[in-house]
XYZ file of C-alpha atoms in Angstrom:
554
model
C 175.718 122.736 40.872
C 178.336 119.810 40.137
C 179.954 120.082 36.039
C 181.989 116.860 34.523
C 184.389 117.993 31.844
C 185.603 114.703 30.057
C 188.681 115.018 27.122
C 187.877 112.033 24.341
C 190.075 108.778 24.224
C 191.048 109.219 20.785
C 194.200 108.314 19.524
C 195.685 107.827 15.471
C 199.378 107.944 16.324
C 200.235 111.792 14.518
C 200.796 114.222 17.026
C 200.739 112.813 20.873
C 203.944 110.929 19.474
C 205.466 113.658 20.782
C 204.305 113.362 24.888
C 201.016 113.930 26.113
C 199.694 117.042 25.191
C 197.536 118.681 28.195
C 193.742 119.906 27.123
C 193.093 123.217 27.320
C 189.855 123.358 26.258
C 189.113 122.381 29.917
C 190.491 125.125 31.533
C 189.404 128.238 29.707
C 186.066 126.981 30.264
C 186.985 125.861 33.902
C 188.373 129.226 34.087
C 185.369 131.316 33.382
C 182.944 128.933 34.933
C 184.854 129.612 38.077
C 184.605 133.565 37.479
C 180.489 133.265 37.639
C 180.414 131.616 40.768
C 180.555 127.307 39.733
C 183.120 126.177 41.674
C 182.252 122.010 41.855
C 183.945 121.064 38.049
C 185.236 117.680 38.004
C 187.860 116.626 35.204
C 188.267 113.284 33.577
C 191.385 113.226 30.875
C 190.013 110.045 28.966
C 192.958 109.693 26.590
C 195.450 110.508 28.116
C 194.853 107.912 31.309
C 193.339 105.494 28.760
C 190.185 105.143 29.981
C 187.420 102.937 28.453
C 184.069 103.209 28.519
C 183.570 100.878 31.288
C 185.897 102.249 34.057
C 184.559 105.275 32.626
C 181.286 104.377 33.446
C 181.936 103.891 36.912
C 183.648 106.885 37.325
C 180.690 109.044 36.302
C 178.587 107.387 38.786
C 180.969 107.986 41.651
C 180.965 112.086 40.488
C 177.743 111.877 40.234
C 177.415 115.444 37.938
C 174.354 116.985 37.038
C 176.454 118.130 33.910
C 178.477 116.121 31.218
C 180.060 117.752 28.767
C 182.898 116.863 26.099
C 184.839 118.508 22.981
C 185.924 116.968 19.521
C 187.974 117.578 16.642
C 186.241 116.291 13.996
C 188.344 112.653 14.279
C 187.223 112.592 17.850
C 183.587 113.298 17.288
C 182.554 109.887 18.098
C 184.189 109.187 20.517
C 183.086 112.435 22.230
C 179.439 111.058 21.379
C 180.327 107.506 22.582
C 181.333 109.714 26.013
C 177.479 111.113 26.306
C 176.055 108.008 25.243
C 177.413 106.594 28.793
C 176.589 109.749 30.631
C 172.968 109.034 29.195
C 173.107 105.058 31.055
C 174.737 105.758 33.691
C 173.884 109.057 35.110
C 170.386 109.264 32.636
C 169.645 113.405 34.217
C 172.455 115.500 33.924
C 172.585 117.458 30.933
C 174.914 116.106 28.305
C 176.549 118.778 26.604
C 178.808 118.401 23.489
C 181.459 121.399 22.260
C 184.164 122.045 19.601
C 184.917 123.248 16.123
C 183.242 119.707 14.222
C 179.548 119.765 16.174
C 179.476 123.708 15.824
C 179.462 122.576 11.948
C 177.891 119.766 11.939
C 175.361 119.917 14.279
C 172.909 118.222 11.855
C 175.054 115.460 11.535
C 175.631 114.946 15.129
C 172.158 114.632 16.350
C 171.736 112.652 13.775
C 173.575 110.168 14.376
C 174.053 110.497 17.912
C 170.622 111.766 19.522
C 171.348 110.866 23.325
C 172.955 114.116 23.012
C 171.406 117.228 24.684
C 172.802 120.840 23.469
C 175.280 121.905 21.304
C 177.307 124.943 22.474
C 178.293 126.332 18.957
C 181.437 127.804 18.855
C 184.273 130.051 21.177
C 182.691 128.667 24.553
C 183.260 130.411 27.462
C 180.741 132.727 27.420
C 177.877 130.854 25.967
C 179.025 127.355 28.548
C 178.607 129.603 31.447
C 175.173 131.108 30.600
C 174.623 127.700 29.594
C 175.143 126.474 33.331
C 173.247 129.645 34.657
C 170.299 128.583 33.280
C 170.301 124.621 34.602
C 171.701 125.603 37.856
C 168.324 128.482 37.785
C 166.223 125.830 36.728
C 165.873 127.335 33.107
C 166.554 124.414 31.616
C 165.275 123.431 28.364
C 162.663 125.945 29.332
C 164.682 129.108 28.186
C 166.596 126.601 25.741
C 165.349 128.510 22.789
C 166.182 132.377 23.934
C 170.357 131.186 24.366
C 172.701 131.738 21.098
C 175.144 129.973 20.453
C 173.164 126.325 20.834
C 171.772 123.380 19.025
C 169.685 120.731 20.624
C 166.686 118.326 19.127
C 162.796 119.749 20.087
C 160.703 116.978 18.872
C 161.998 116.273 15.501
C 163.577 118.843 14.315
C 167.251 119.652 14.867
C 167.043 123.583 16.319
C 170.145 126.024 15.904
C 169.593 129.830 17.957
C 171.413 132.614 16.199
C 175.341 132.437 16.791
C 176.582 133.973 20.057
C 178.577 137.130 20.145
C 182.594 136.329 19.318
C 184.124 137.180 23.285
C 184.917 140.968 23.084
C 186.821 141.105 25.982
C 189.969 139.351 26.002
C 190.839 140.252 29.297
C 188.079 138.154 30.886
C 190.216 135.252 29.366
C 191.392 134.012 32.785
C 192.056 129.364 32.692
C 192.391 127.645 35.815
C 194.743 125.150 35.097
C 194.426 124.058 38.645
C 192.015 121.184 36.763
C 194.845 119.666 35.254
C 196.446 116.603 36.965
C 200.277 118.221 35.353
C 202.618 115.037 36.180
C 200.705 113.319 32.947
C 201.809 116.306 30.421
C 205.328 115.786 29.336
C 207.014 116.888 25.743
C 209.242 113.946 25.265
C 212.244 115.618 23.602
C 212.914 117.859 26.451
C 211.174 115.373 29.349
C 209.884 118.209 30.717
C 206.173 118.890 31.326
C 204.140 121.009 28.532
C 200.860 123.605 27.702
C 199.026 124.935 25.015
C 198.401 128.721 25.838
C 197.696 131.175 23.577
C 198.094 134.437 21.736
C 194.955 135.078 19.927
C 191.952 134.207 18.334
C 191.230 133.365 14.798
C 192.964 134.381 11.640
C 191.944 137.046 9.384
C 192.202 135.224 6.649
C 189.712 133.404 4.922
C 191.144 130.824 2.977
C 189.209 127.386 1.700
C 190.617 124.920 3.360
C 190.806 126.211 7.293
C 188.316 126.028 9.536
C 190.321 129.056 12.068
C 188.376 131.529 10.919
C 184.863 129.784 10.683
C 184.893 129.214 14.098
C 186.651 132.174 16.079
C 185.196 134.704 13.209
C 186.915 137.490 14.057
C 190.967 137.798 14.666
C 191.934 139.515 17.664
C 195.177 139.158 20.172
C 195.388 139.151 23.823
C 197.154 141.775 25.446
C 200.942 140.170 25.587
C 200.534 140.627 29.484
C 197.782 138.678 29.898
C 199.402 135.559 28.051
C 202.731 136.248 29.969
C 201.124 136.377 33.638
C 199.661 132.992 32.687
C 202.909 131.253 31.211
C 204.182 132.618 34.300
C 202.136 131.118 36.495
C 202.454 128.211 34.557
C 205.787 127.871 34.841
C 205.545 128.498 38.694
C 203.146 126.310 40.038
C 202.506 123.705 37.701
C 205.894 123.324 36.880
C 205.480 123.943 33.113
C 209.003 123.610 30.942
C 208.164 123.964 27.376
C 205.316 125.587 26.117
C 203.411 125.701 22.009
C 201.694 128.683 21.903
C 197.938 127.235 19.930
C 197.654 129.930 18.074
C 198.090 129.198 13.561
C 200.150 132.050 13.155
C 200.890 134.096 15.913
C 203.205 136.232 14.339
C 200.851 137.846 12.197
C 200.760 140.572 14.272
C 204.049 141.103 14.340
C 203.902 144.095 17.416
C 201.917 142.141 19.889
C 204.363 139.593 19.277
C 207.598 141.599 19.609
C 205.724 142.272 22.706
C 205.076 139.323 24.373
C 208.749 137.908 22.868
C 209.463 141.704 25.047
C 207.962 140.547 28.292
C 209.020 136.528 28.856
C 212.688 138.590 28.595
C 211.510 141.549 30.701
C 210.120 138.338 33.432
C 213.578 136.461 33.126
C 211.078 133.652 31.494
C 213.511 132.525 29.330
C 216.085 130.479 31.721
C 213.121 129.034 33.070
C 210.881 128.250 30.110
C 211.330 127.660 25.821
C 208.585 127.739 23.555
C 207.521 126.550 20.046
C 205.272 127.848 17.200
C 203.269 127.521 14.380
C 204.037 130.331 11.577
C 204.875 131.215 7.679
C 207.807 131.296 5.170
C 206.835 135.084 4.670
C 206.453 135.847 8.268
C 210.512 134.862 8.481
C 211.746 136.691 5.572
C 209.829 140.037 7.375
C 211.592 139.096 10.762
C 214.336 138.147 9.178
C 216.325 140.171 11.597
C 214.598 139.907 14.908
C 214.682 135.891 14.535
C 217.695 136.068 17.888
C 215.613 138.331 19.562
C 212.958 135.795 19.477
C 215.626 133.119 20.027
C 216.336 135.559 22.935
C 213.610 135.081 24.641
C 213.082 131.597 24.319
C 211.609 130.033 21.523
C 213.674 126.723 20.118
C 211.238 125.519 17.743
C 209.508 126.586 14.351
C 207.219 124.828 12.481
C 207.319 125.961 9.183
C 204.303 125.275 6.568
C 205.433 124.943 3.492
C 203.321 122.457 2.466
C 204.692 120.826 -0.211
C 207.973 120.119 -1.742
C 206.533 120.496 -5.754
C 206.581 123.595 -7.413
C 203.491 122.280 -8.718
C 201.636 121.285 -5.469
C 203.201 125.045 -3.888
C 200.635 126.536 -6.816
C 197.659 124.497 -5.559
C 197.844 125.705 -2.951
C 197.784 129.656 -3.826
C 200.770 129.362 -1.480
C 202.698 132.296 -3.672
C 206.111 131.597 -2.027
C 208.976 129.634 -3.713
C 210.743 126.757 -3.198
C 213.902 128.942 -2.573
C 212.214 130.836 -0.690
C 211.247 127.418 1.848
C 214.859 127.086 1.575
C 215.990 130.325 2.896
C 213.734 130.713 5.789
C 215.067 127.511 6.888
C 218.805 128.820 6.577
C 217.823 131.824 8.716
C 215.863 130.435 11.361
C 218.895 127.717 11.863
C 221.657 130.476 11.788
C 219.795 132.310 14.839
C 219.839 129.071 16.514
C 215.904 128.457 16.463
C 215.663 124.334 15.319
C 213.138 124.193 12.794
C 210.201 121.809 11.875
C 209.060 121.638 8.108
C 206.131 120.881 7.019
C 204.553 118.688 3.975
C 200.845 118.444 2.465
C 200.925 114.611 0.452
C 198.146 112.692 -0.051
C 196.416 115.916 -3.215
C 194.647 113.697 -6.192
C 198.098 114.538 -8.314
C 200.182 112.427 -6.005
C 202.548 110.460 -7.404
C 205.011 107.914 -6.150
C 207.394 111.073 -7.971
C 206.651 114.025 -6.362
C 206.567 112.216 -3.412
C 210.465 111.692 -3.946
C 210.409 114.971 -4.821
C 209.506 116.073 -1.147
C 212.065 114.072 -0.117
C 214.816 116.061 -2.157
C 214.067 119.051 -1.610
C 213.723 118.546 2.817
C 217.347 116.688 2.658
C 218.025 120.017 0.313
C 217.154 122.210 2.502
C 218.121 120.679 5.410
C 215.727 121.120 8.245
C 216.873 120.021 11.947
C 212.756 118.327 11.765
C 210.323 117.363 8.443
C 207.185 115.719 9.276
C 204.167 114.360 6.167
C 200.975 115.070 7.019
C 198.125 113.221 4.619
C 196.354 115.664 2.226
C 192.406 115.842 4.939
C 189.283 117.656 3.839
C 187.143 119.080 6.374
C 184.024 118.481 6.199
C 182.792 122.231 6.906
C 184.806 123.903 5.238
C 184.206 125.236 1.526
C 186.565 123.527 -0.086
C 185.000 119.858 1.260
C 182.321 121.158 -0.737
C 183.763 121.818 -3.313
C 185.511 118.058 -3.794
C 182.744 116.329 -1.753
C 182.437 114.498 -4.901
C 185.742 113.407 -4.624
C 185.799 112.235 -1.256
C 184.518 108.535 -0.582
C 185.843 107.748 3.029
C 183.217 109.564 5.211
C 184.401 107.879 8.563
C 185.521 111.345 10.404
C 187.209 109.213 13.254
C 189.703 108.744 10.198
C 190.429 112.292 8.968
C 193.169 112.705 10.936
C 196.421 113.357 8.977
C 198.011 110.029 8.833
C 195.172 107.901 7.094
C 194.930 108.562 3.779
C 191.108 110.114 3.314
C 191.753 110.846 -0.798
C 192.889 108.124 -2.856
C 195.539 110.252 -5.738
C 194.880 108.943 -9.392
C 197.657 107.313 -9.874
C 198.513 105.627 -6.160
C 196.822 103.320 -3.892
C 196.507 104.124 -0.497
C 198.828 101.871 0.125
C 201.467 102.761 -1.586
C 201.479 106.148 -0.994
C 201.624 105.474 2.515
C 204.786 103.521 1.780
C 206.019 106.397 0.289
C 205.541 108.878 2.956
C 207.094 106.091 4.823
C 209.822 105.671 3.432
C 210.901 109.119 3.509
C 210.501 109.011 7.469
C 212.872 106.592 7.395
C 215.395 107.589 5.288
C 215.571 111.182 6.224
C 215.605 110.621 10.754
C 218.398 107.558 9.553
C 220.587 110.212 7.948
C 219.695 112.578 10.862
C 220.307 109.789 13.130
C 223.592 108.579 11.703
C 225.184 112.215 10.769
C 223.724 115.429 12.677
C 222.013 114.895 15.626
C 224.774 113.254 17.026
C 227.362 115.017 16.038
C 226.020 119.299 15.208
C 225.297 121.665 17.857
C 225.997 121.087 21.473
C 223.925 121.929 24.800
C 220.311 122.739 24.005
C 220.592 121.799 20.479
C 221.711 118.872 20.678
C 219.885 117.687 23.524
C 216.626 118.856 21.902
C 216.937 116.741 18.765
C 218.281 113.307 20.223
C 214.914 113.814 22.903
C 212.860 114.559 19.755
C 214.736 111.433 17.848
C 213.839 108.937 21.042
C 210.059 110.364 20.355
C 210.557 109.248 17.088
C 211.993 106.207 17.994
C 209.358 104.912 20.728
C 206.441 105.731 18.066
C 208.230 103.317 15.246
C 209.216 100.216 18.166
C 205.701 100.441 19.466
C 204.246 100.688 16.211
C 202.024 104.060 17.469
C 203.974 106.488 14.615
C 200.365 106.756 11.842
C 198.648 104.098 13.542
C 200.614 101.776 11.819
C 199.858 98.471 14.060
C 196.059 98.786 13.704
C 196.522 99.157 9.472
C 198.996 96.090 9.706
C 201.754 98.307 7.701
C 205.469 96.396 8.862
C 206.969 97.528 5.845
C 207.286 98.008 1.972
C 206.416 94.229 1.771
C 202.694 94.838 3.275
C 201.586 97.896 1.198
C 199.425 96.365 -1.137
C 197.542 94.112 2.480
C 196.848 97.100 4.292
C 193.329 97.254 5.647
C 192.553 100.768 7.142
C 189.625 100.326 8.944
C 187.048 103.037 7.723
C 183.958 102.813 8.887
C 181.873 102.017 4.841
C 178.596 102.752 7.165
C 179.384 105.769 7.729
C 177.320 109.256 5.073
C 176.716 112.408 5.197
C 173.696 112.650 6.937
C 170.299 113.809 4.887
C 169.934 117.277 7.214
C 173.662 117.306 7.337
C 173.682 117.808 3.121
C 170.906 119.695 3.347
C 172.078 123.247 5.432
C 176.171 123.185 6.040
C 175.057 126.249 7.238
C 172.738 127.672 9.464
C 171.101 130.873 7.674
C 171.398 132.114 11.790
C 174.981 131.470 11.319
C 175.211 133.730 8.032
C 173.557 136.991 9.592
C 175.462 136.869 12.659
C 179.150 135.522 11.270
C 178.821 138.845 8.170
C 177.891 141.094 11.100
C 181.156 141.015 12.795
C 182.688 140.087 9.607
C 181.651 143.872 8.985
C 182.321 145.305 12.863
C 186.132 143.407 13.012
C 187.389 144.983 9.289
C 186.456 147.942 10.506
C 187.927 147.802 13.276
C 191.620 145.949 12.812
C 191.764 147.078 8.607
C 193.621 149.743 9.176
C 196.046 147.854 11.635
C 196.990 145.978 10.179
C 197.228 146.872 6.784
C 200.230 149.153 7.458
C 202.341 146.096 9.326
C 201.768 144.220 6.818
C 202.996 147.171 3.955
C 205.494 148.659 5.336
C 208.051 148.098 2.476
C 208.035 144.758 3.567
C 208.544 142.707 0.328
C 208.969 138.896 -0.829
C 213.112 138.555 -2.361
C 210.940 137.768 -5.975
C 209.212 140.672 -5.315
C 205.449 139.184 -4.458
C 201.925 140.711 -1.869
C 202.561 138.281 1.150
C 199.643 136.519 1.475
C 197.474 134.291 3.344
C 198.409 130.420 4.134
C 195.769 129.874 1.759
C 197.028 132.903 -0.855
C 193.981 135.672 -0.354
C 195.446 138.749 0.444
C 191.999 139.789 1.035
C 190.848 139.335 4.551
C 187.522 138.907 6.164
C 184.606 140.458 4.279
C 181.131 141.158 3.633
C 179.077 137.509 2.764
């Protein structure tokens, strides 16, 4: 049986300005399928190769697949649906499969707008996808579709979701097939080297209302560090990877496993051959302040900190339970350990004003991170927070839910003013860094890395791909009142989706999963979190959304 995976051609001028990112999802799915005996697997990276629908149709006709599979996050969902629309026209006998976080929770929306989709794989894909492929190969599809857990499909006029499948319990079976990718395409611009995105853990132990990680992965599981380093060693030796970013939301949550991961890298001599980066939180930096130089020895060179907002008012809204001075100190600690630090700011909340935008810039400059990034507040449509805010949401064009487009309009600002304010922050911050810091501070690797980051910014700026500036018509402050964000006003929430945001089958299965996961993991995590560690202000360590409770029964 011939399987074709396609990565949809979607760009927003956000993360892709730093390079071309390898679609890790196809490697993880392909690896599991190969273990089940499927060896005729093809992949088209329509995003990296900038393939239009006509060229995609031609390639599909040449491959003649039995199954066409695609995945999507929220902003790429329409392009993913388009891929399967092309498949329905040129390889009509192929089963058309869609996966990913958006389709998992918004399957009723997807079927309402794209009825040509045959089946949606809901949740963690390896085991569900393999079971589905076996059913297709054996001729049991579509007769057995109601028997396979973790699917959604149209049955006549009815949208059906089977009970949620279990998450992958034996993570040692996760063995990605990185050979499916053409590695010469995936370059991290700041270092001019090949880049990968492996993962150490799946999910998150916290249940923040604005996040989808805990909802999608359901229970928090950490892979054996040796298995992950085996994977990284393969990427370095056989695919020439020189930089990787752990895909985890917060890989330092499980301190014991993270330390073991770093030690394994050191023991194999990998830090001399590959450098890497992570996202984490201020509290973890405080907790591990005595280990930061050890992390640097393991090859960790870039930490993106979720400082979220500079104004204390905004920190309180997000329940971050951190203070402004703590953010500044965490950045200093990282720089003292020779780890480059990037400060992430969320802007565009309802209470955003020109004054609060200015405050974020002043804070960023005072803290002196090596890099700063301002992201537009974007409510994922399948999170509890979105349901709380949906009366304030005016834009339902999900292609613009990309963290660079102002989906939410602040009460005191127009969207064009907000974008211009963010661009003003970027201009000032990086102009000063370019003139007074990057060329003169530090030597060797640090200086080369920072100048590489500056080059990536300049390249995207000159090409006007940064933040989709060319697409919306932004040319500078004089254009802020003339911008066209090109929202598709015809897009709305489907009636079927409004009726039921989460299937009852998912609720029951998720509750059972959480009960079992919490019982098995709470004791270990509780001990790690409370080993005489307090924030300098005496506050309890919180989740990224502020909650101290982890996944509970529903």
